[in-house]
Amino acid sequence: MDKEKKVKNRLEELANLIKKHNYNYHTLDKPEISDKEFDKLVKENENLEKKYPNLILNHSPNKIYGSKVKSNFKKITHVSQMYSLSNAFDNKDVEDFVKRLAKFLNLSDYNEFEFICEPKIDGLSLNLVYKKGKLVSAGTRGNGLVGENVTQNILNIENIPRKLIGEFPDFIEIRGEVFLNKSDFEKINTKLEKKSKFANPRNAAAGSLRQLDVSVSHSRPLKFIPHGIGECSKNFNLIEDYYNELKKWNIIPNHLIKKCNSIDEVVKYYNQIDQSRSNIDYDIDGLVVKINSFKLQKRLGYVGKNPRWAIAVKFSAEKANTKIKSIDFQVGRTGAITPVARLEPINIGGVIISNASLHNFDEIIKKNINVSDIVEIERAGDVIPYVTRLIKKNYKLNVKFKPPIYCPICKSDLFKEQNEAILRCSNTYGCSSQKIGRLIHFVGKKSLNIDGFGEKQIKQLYNLKYINKVEDIFNLNKFRSEIIKLDGWGELSFSNLIDSINNSKKISFDKFIFSLGIRFIGEVNAEILANEFKTLDVFISSSNKVNVLENIDGLGPKAISSIIDYFSNDINIDTIKNLKKHLSIVYAKNTTSDNFFSNKHLVFTGTLTELSREEAKYLAKSKGAKILSAISKKTDFLIAGEKAGSKIDKASKLGIKILDEKEFLKKINL
Ligand code: AMP
Ligand code: ZN
């Protein structure tokens, strides 16, 4: 093939690829490649067009999308983090939530709270920044810290003024939901070709907002309702006050907001909204219950990505009946075997479902479920759909379901742990399914976050024996010439993958611990361990010291025995040694802040009167302290409340400083 022909072919290929990925990203809201990979395609197209202007296609992406193809949206960093919400599903969960708050705040009466209740709108979170009353940017939530800059796309939305009126603060982040009315969604869909129709109003809103061509966004009747606040130069006492101010600035809050003074009132309002759901012209999936007082919100703080001071009470899940075509067994990273029902596809609340979890084998037997029965499927939010009950048995096929006797993948023996219903494969280091599971976990979003490396690629490269253990990922270059010839790969995608792998090498210590996939060491425990041990070497050398591990606040017995187990195995030690050669682990700097408790080890004893122990620990941690459960030579302070016991004697003997509640509060600036 002559050179020009080759270039022409490639330009044709690029035009198709760019078109396809644009469509996936902006219309379907389902990107298949990373932003970086997309940018690379655009860049390659641009370079070729510059070099061979005579070959520019009529349908060049540059001509279609304007003078210069825009890559995906620019990133925007939120001034203060955007959060998610934890969920409640029934009255009991609401009651538990309120009791939890009272306990944290050390209140004996939980009827003192004022709640703001409002529908949970099923749309997209938006963060509007106003400086001196002028709208300066609008960003999606993204990962909470960094989102996408969609400022140009939202300029036509009714309830988003470009300028605030009245007495507004100098700086404010106003948060709310962008969505489409059900009726507008229907109208948009009727105009779209069958294959581009949106599955539900939420997808349609996302697709309408994230349009490269802003005129498309502007032509869609997107709506905005505020429901939160980020950074602000002015303080408010109550959510109520904030919403009243919003109205004066010309941003109208939801008129279904209701103030409730007791759990009963919350539950009553929840039922009322649930029943009138079909009369509300936008999709809602629950009721959000928030503490009205900002002062209490501040004290309650956050747990991971969720505020402690709010909860989303979800409406009951959507259900539908369908037939089980077959039951497969999946073996996960920790050897757990999950039965999965393959279903005759069914639409539940706008989403096509063709697989559902059957939880475990005891459940299948108890419910008397088998292939070709009609069953009920439930789908609640983002949770994996599951089979709830048998609807109609197929008596013609009168065979009882039998759980597997051996691992369906590696044929090893199975076992059950004490008090657990889950069957597990015993071949931890040899079972290919467990190995693949660990590889997928290692490259996943919460671990190394290697773009463009998903389940499909891992399985393909594992089956061809190019990767076996996690550390092999860093030696993939050895197989370059083979891989680029594989189905779904090419020069470009391979070099993109290598770039992503290289970019992932710098990793924070807590993420590194998480990525190892030690059982019971999820994000929270990984963070506790990283804070405690500071460096990998200290972690490894402490990992067999039961007394040290037991003394770490928040680390439970299952996690402790799992850590001991993990590090007692040479295979794992080898893996860590190999990973160390490739990765650059970033350790948190010792905070040299002037906080009195920075990097100090605290032990609590006795009953505090002003604060609950949980709040006291939360405060101390936020000032850089480490909390231990027992006194040792490492302890810097014992915080002693009323009725303190033997810890006082032990601390005195070791010469450890003892602070009473008053002194503690003073040092913590309360
Ligand atoms: P989730 O993404 O399921 O954790 O739910 C949290 C999201 O619910 C928030 O990021 C908001 O975008 C959204 N949301 C919808 N309505 C409300 C509301 N009234 N108050 C707070 N958040 C809401
Ligand atoms: Zn196995």
mmCIF file of N, CA and C and ligand atoms in Angstrom, residues 82-87 117-126 141 175-178 225-228 243 254 257 284-290 305-306 309-310 312 314 382, ligand 1:
data_model
loop_
_atom_site.group_PDB
_atom_site.id
_atom_site.type_symbol
_atom_site.label_atom_id
_atom_site.label_comp_id
_atom_site.label_asym_id
_atom_site.label_seq_id
_atom_site.Cartn_x
_atom_site.Cartn_y
_atom_site.Cartn_z
ATOM 1 N N MET A 82 -17.654 17.642 47.187
ATOM 2 C CA MET A 82 -19.075 17.307 47.028
ATOM 3 C C MET A 82 -19.274 15.871 47.510
ATOM 4 N N TYR A 83 -20.333 15.658 48.233
ATOM 5 C CA TYR A 83 -20.518 14.367 48.894
ATOM 6 C C TYR A 83 -21.684 13.571 48.318
ATOM 7 N N SER A 84 -21.729 12.281 48.690
ATOM 8 C CA SER A 84 -22.873 11.431 48.347
ATOM 9 C C SER A 84 -23.782 11.373 49.579
ATOM 10 N N LEU A 85 -24.673 10.412 49.597
ATOM 11 C CA LEU A 85 -25.563 10.262 50.750
ATOM 12 C C LEU A 85 -25.623 8.795 51.116
ATOM 13 N N SER A 86 -25.686 8.498 52.409
ATOM 14 C CA SER A 86 -25.908 7.096 52.753
ATOM 15 C C SER A 86 -27.410 6.837 52.703
ATOM 16 N N ASN A 87 -27.760 5.573 52.592
ATOM 17 C CA ASN A 87 -29.152 5.216 52.332
ATOM 18 C C ASN A 87 -29.843 4.589 53.525
ATOM 19 N N CYS A 117 -36.743 17.955 55.168
ATOM 20 C CA CYS A 117 -36.974 16.803 54.300
ATOM 21 C C CYS A 117 -37.296 17.304 52.897
ATOM 22 N N GLU A 118 -36.716 16.661 51.901
ATOM 23 C CA GLU A 118 -36.993 17.062 50.515
ATOM 24 C C GLU A 118 -36.833 15.865 49.591
ATOM 25 N N PRO A 119 -37.548 15.845 48.476
ATOM 26 C CA PRO A 119 -37.451 14.714 47.566
ATOM 27 C C PRO A 119 -36.026 14.551 47.042
ATOM 28 N N LYS A 120 -35.604 13.303 46.880
ATOM 29 C CA LYS A 120 -34.302 13.051 46.267
ATOM 30 C C LYS A 120 -34.520 12.956 44.764
ATOM 31 N N ILE A 121 -34.078 13.998 44.074
ATOM 32 C CA ILE A 121 -34.313 14.083 42.635
ATOM 33 C C ILE A 121 -33.290 13.209 41.917
ATOM 34 N N ASP A 122 -33.768 12.431 40.956
ATOM 35 C CA ASP A 122 -32.880 11.521 40.253
ATOM 36 C C ASP A 122 -32.295 12.203 39.017
ATOM 37 N N GLY A 123 -31.313 13.059 39.252
ATOM 38 C CA GLY A 123 -30.689 13.788 38.147
ATOM 39 C C GLY A 123 -29.189 13.789 38.308
ATOM 40 N N LEU A 124 -28.566 14.927 37.997
ATOM 41 C CA LEU A 124 -27.115 15.039 38.152
ATOM 42 C C LEU A 124 -26.797 16.186 39.100
ATOM 43 N N SER A 125 -25.799 15.961 39.933
ATOM 44 C CA SER A 125 -25.370 16.994 40.862
ATOM 45 C C SER A 125 -24.633 18.097 40.121
ATOM 46 N N LEU A 126 -24.908 19.345 40.492
ATOM 47 C CA LEU A 126 -24.209 20.457 39.844
ATOM 48 C C LEU A 126 -23.715 21.424 40.908
ATOM 49 N N ARG A 141 -20.387 16.691 39.644
ATOM 50 C CA ARG A 141 -19.756 16.211 40.874
ATOM 51 C C ARG A 141 -18.446 15.466 40.609
ATOM 52 N N ARG A 175 -25.199 24.268 45.441
ATOM 53 C CA ARG A 175 -25.313 22.917 44.873
ATOM 54 C C ARG A 175 -26.746 22.506 44.635
ATOM 55 N N GLY A 176 -26.973 21.755 43.579
ATOM 56 C CA GLY A 176 -28.333 21.322 43.307
ATOM 57 C C GLY A 176 -28.359 20.248 42.252
ATOM 58 N N GLU A 177 -29.545 19.947 41.796
ATOM 59 C CA GLU A 177 -29.734 18.851 40.857
ATOM 60 C C GLU A 177 -30.186 19.379 39.506
ATOM 61 N N VAL A 178 -29.564 18.889 38.431
ATOM 62 C CA VAL A 178 -30.034 19.189 37.078
ATOM 63 C C VAL A 178 -30.824 17.979 36.603
ATOM 64 N N ILE A 225 -32.772 22.497 40.539
ATOM 65 C CA ILE A 225 -33.318 22.779 41.875
ATOM 66 C C ILE A 225 -32.162 22.708 42.876
ATOM 67 N N PRO A 226 -31.954 23.793 43.645
ATOM 68 C CA PRO A 226 -30.841 23.787 44.595
ATOM 69 C C PRO A 226 -31.167 22.905 45.808
ATOM 70 N N HIS A 227 -30.139 22.240 46.353
ATOM 71 C CA HIS A 227 -30.376 21.470 47.576
ATOM 72 C C HIS A 227 -29.175 21.436 48.511
ATOM 73 N N GLY A 228 -28.170 22.267 48.223
ATOM 74 C CA GLY A 228 -27.016 22.212 49.113
ATOM 75 C C GLY A 228 -26.128 23.427 48.983
ATOM 76 N N TYR A 243 -32.181 28.551 52.429
ATOM 77 C CA TYR A 243 -33.171 28.451 51.358
ATOM 78 C C TYR A 243 -33.962 29.760 51.203
ATOM 79 N N ASN A 254 -36.844 23.782 46.078
ATOM 80 C CA ASN A 254 -37.964 22.874 45.867
ATOM 81 C C ASN A 254 -39.151 23.275 46.751
ATOM 82 N N ILE A 257 -40.192 21.063 50.008
ATOM 83 C CA ILE A 257 -39.379 20.994 51.223
ATOM 84 C C ILE A 257 -40.286 21.069 52.440
ATOM 85 N N ILE A 284 -38.109 10.842 41.170
ATOM 86 C CA ILE A 284 -37.465 10.926 42.482
ATOM 87 C C ILE A 284 -37.294 9.502 42.983
ATOM 88 N N ASP A 285 -36.255 9.273 43.780
ATOM 89 C CA ASP A 285 -36.070 7.890 44.240
ATOM 90 C C ASP A 285 -35.986 7.784 45.759
ATOM 91 N N GLY A 286 -36.379 8.843 46.442
ATOM 92 C CA GLY A 286 -36.385 8.761 47.897
ATOM 93 C C GLY A 286 -36.621 10.123 48.512
ATOM 94 N N LEU A 287 -36.509 10.167 49.835
ATOM 95 C CA LEU A 287 -36.643 11.430 50.547
ATOM 96 C C LEU A 287 -35.316 11.685 51.256
ATOM 97 N N VAL A 288 -34.759 12.899 51.084
ATOM 98 C CA VAL A 288 -33.513 13.218 51.779
ATOM 99 C C VAL A 288 -33.862 13.903 53.097
ATOM 100 N N VAL A 289 -33.295 13.399 54.181
ATOM 101 C CA VAL A 289 -33.563 13.958 55.517
ATOM 102 C C VAL A 289 -32.258 14.560 56.019
ATOM 103 N N LYS A 290 -32.302 15.874 56.338
ATOM 104 C CA LYS A 290 -31.069 16.560 56.746
ATOM 105 C C LYS A 290 -31.274 17.274 58.075
ATOM 106 N N LYS A 305 -17.378 9.192 52.182
ATOM 107 C CA LYS A 305 -17.943 10.103 51.194
ATOM 108 C C LYS A 305 -19.331 10.604 51.576
ATOM 109 N N ASN A 306 -19.816 10.261 52.761
ATOM 110 C CA ASN A 306 -21.180 10.640 53.127
ATOM 111 C C ASN A 306 -21.220 11.539 54.354
ATOM 112 N N TRP A 309 -24.746 13.776 58.828
ATOM 113 C CA TRP A 309 -25.922 14.539 59.223
ATOM 114 C C TRP A 309 -27.096 14.440 58.255
ATOM 115 N N ALA A 310 -27.001 13.585 57.254
ATOM 116 C CA ALA A 310 -28.113 13.453 56.294
ATOM 117 C C ALA A 310 -28.246 12.009 55.866
ATOM 118 N N ALA A 312 -30.525 9.449 52.792
ATOM 119 C CA ALA A 312 -31.539 9.346 51.737
ATOM 120 C C ALA A 312 -32.407 8.142 52.066
ATOM 121 N N LYS A 314 -34.771 5.677 50.776
ATOM 122 C CA LYS A 314 -35.148 5.268 49.429
ATOM 123 C C LYS A 314 -36.571 4.730 49.388
ATOM 124 N N ASP A 382 -28.277 1.596 42.659
ATOM 125 C CA ASP A 382 -27.110 1.073 41.958
ATOM 126 C C ASP A 382 -26.757 -0.343 42.387
HETATM 127 P P1 AMP B 1 -25.974 9.258 45.700
HETATM 128 O O1 AMP B 1 -25.311 9.762 44.445
HETATM 129 O O2 AMP B 1 -26.949 8.149 45.486
HETATM 130 O O3 AMP B 1 -25.015 9.015 46.824
HETATM 131 O O4 AMP B 1 -26.908 10.440 46.198
HETATM 132 C C1 AMP B 1 -26.355 11.672 46.479
HETATM 133 C C2 AMP B 1 -26.810 12.654 45.458
HETATM 134 O O5 AMP B 1 -28.209 12.857 45.547
HETATM 135 C C3 AMP B 1 -26.254 14.016 45.680
HETATM 136 O O6 AMP B 1 -24.972 14.120 45.132
HETATM 137 C C4 AMP B 1 -27.253 14.887 44.969
HETATM 138 O O7 AMP B 1 -26.836 15.151 43.671
HETATM 139 C C5 AMP B 1 -28.500 14.040 44.867
HETATM 140 N N1 AMP B 1 -29.701 14.686 45.400
HETATM 141 C C6 AMP B 1 -30.893 14.733 44.779
HETATM 142 N N2 AMP B 1 -31.797 15.417 45.491
HETATM 143 C C7 AMP B 1 -31.176 15.839 46.609
HETATM 144 C C8 AMP B 1 -31.568 16.594 47.734
HETATM 145 N N3 AMP B 1 -32.803 17.061 47.858
HETATM 146 N N4 AMP B 1 -30.660 16.844 48.697
HETATM 147 C C9 AMP B 1 -29.406 16.364 48.581
HETATM 148 N N5 AMP B 1 -28.960 15.643 47.535
HETATM 149 C C10 AMP B 1 -29.829 15.368 46.562
#
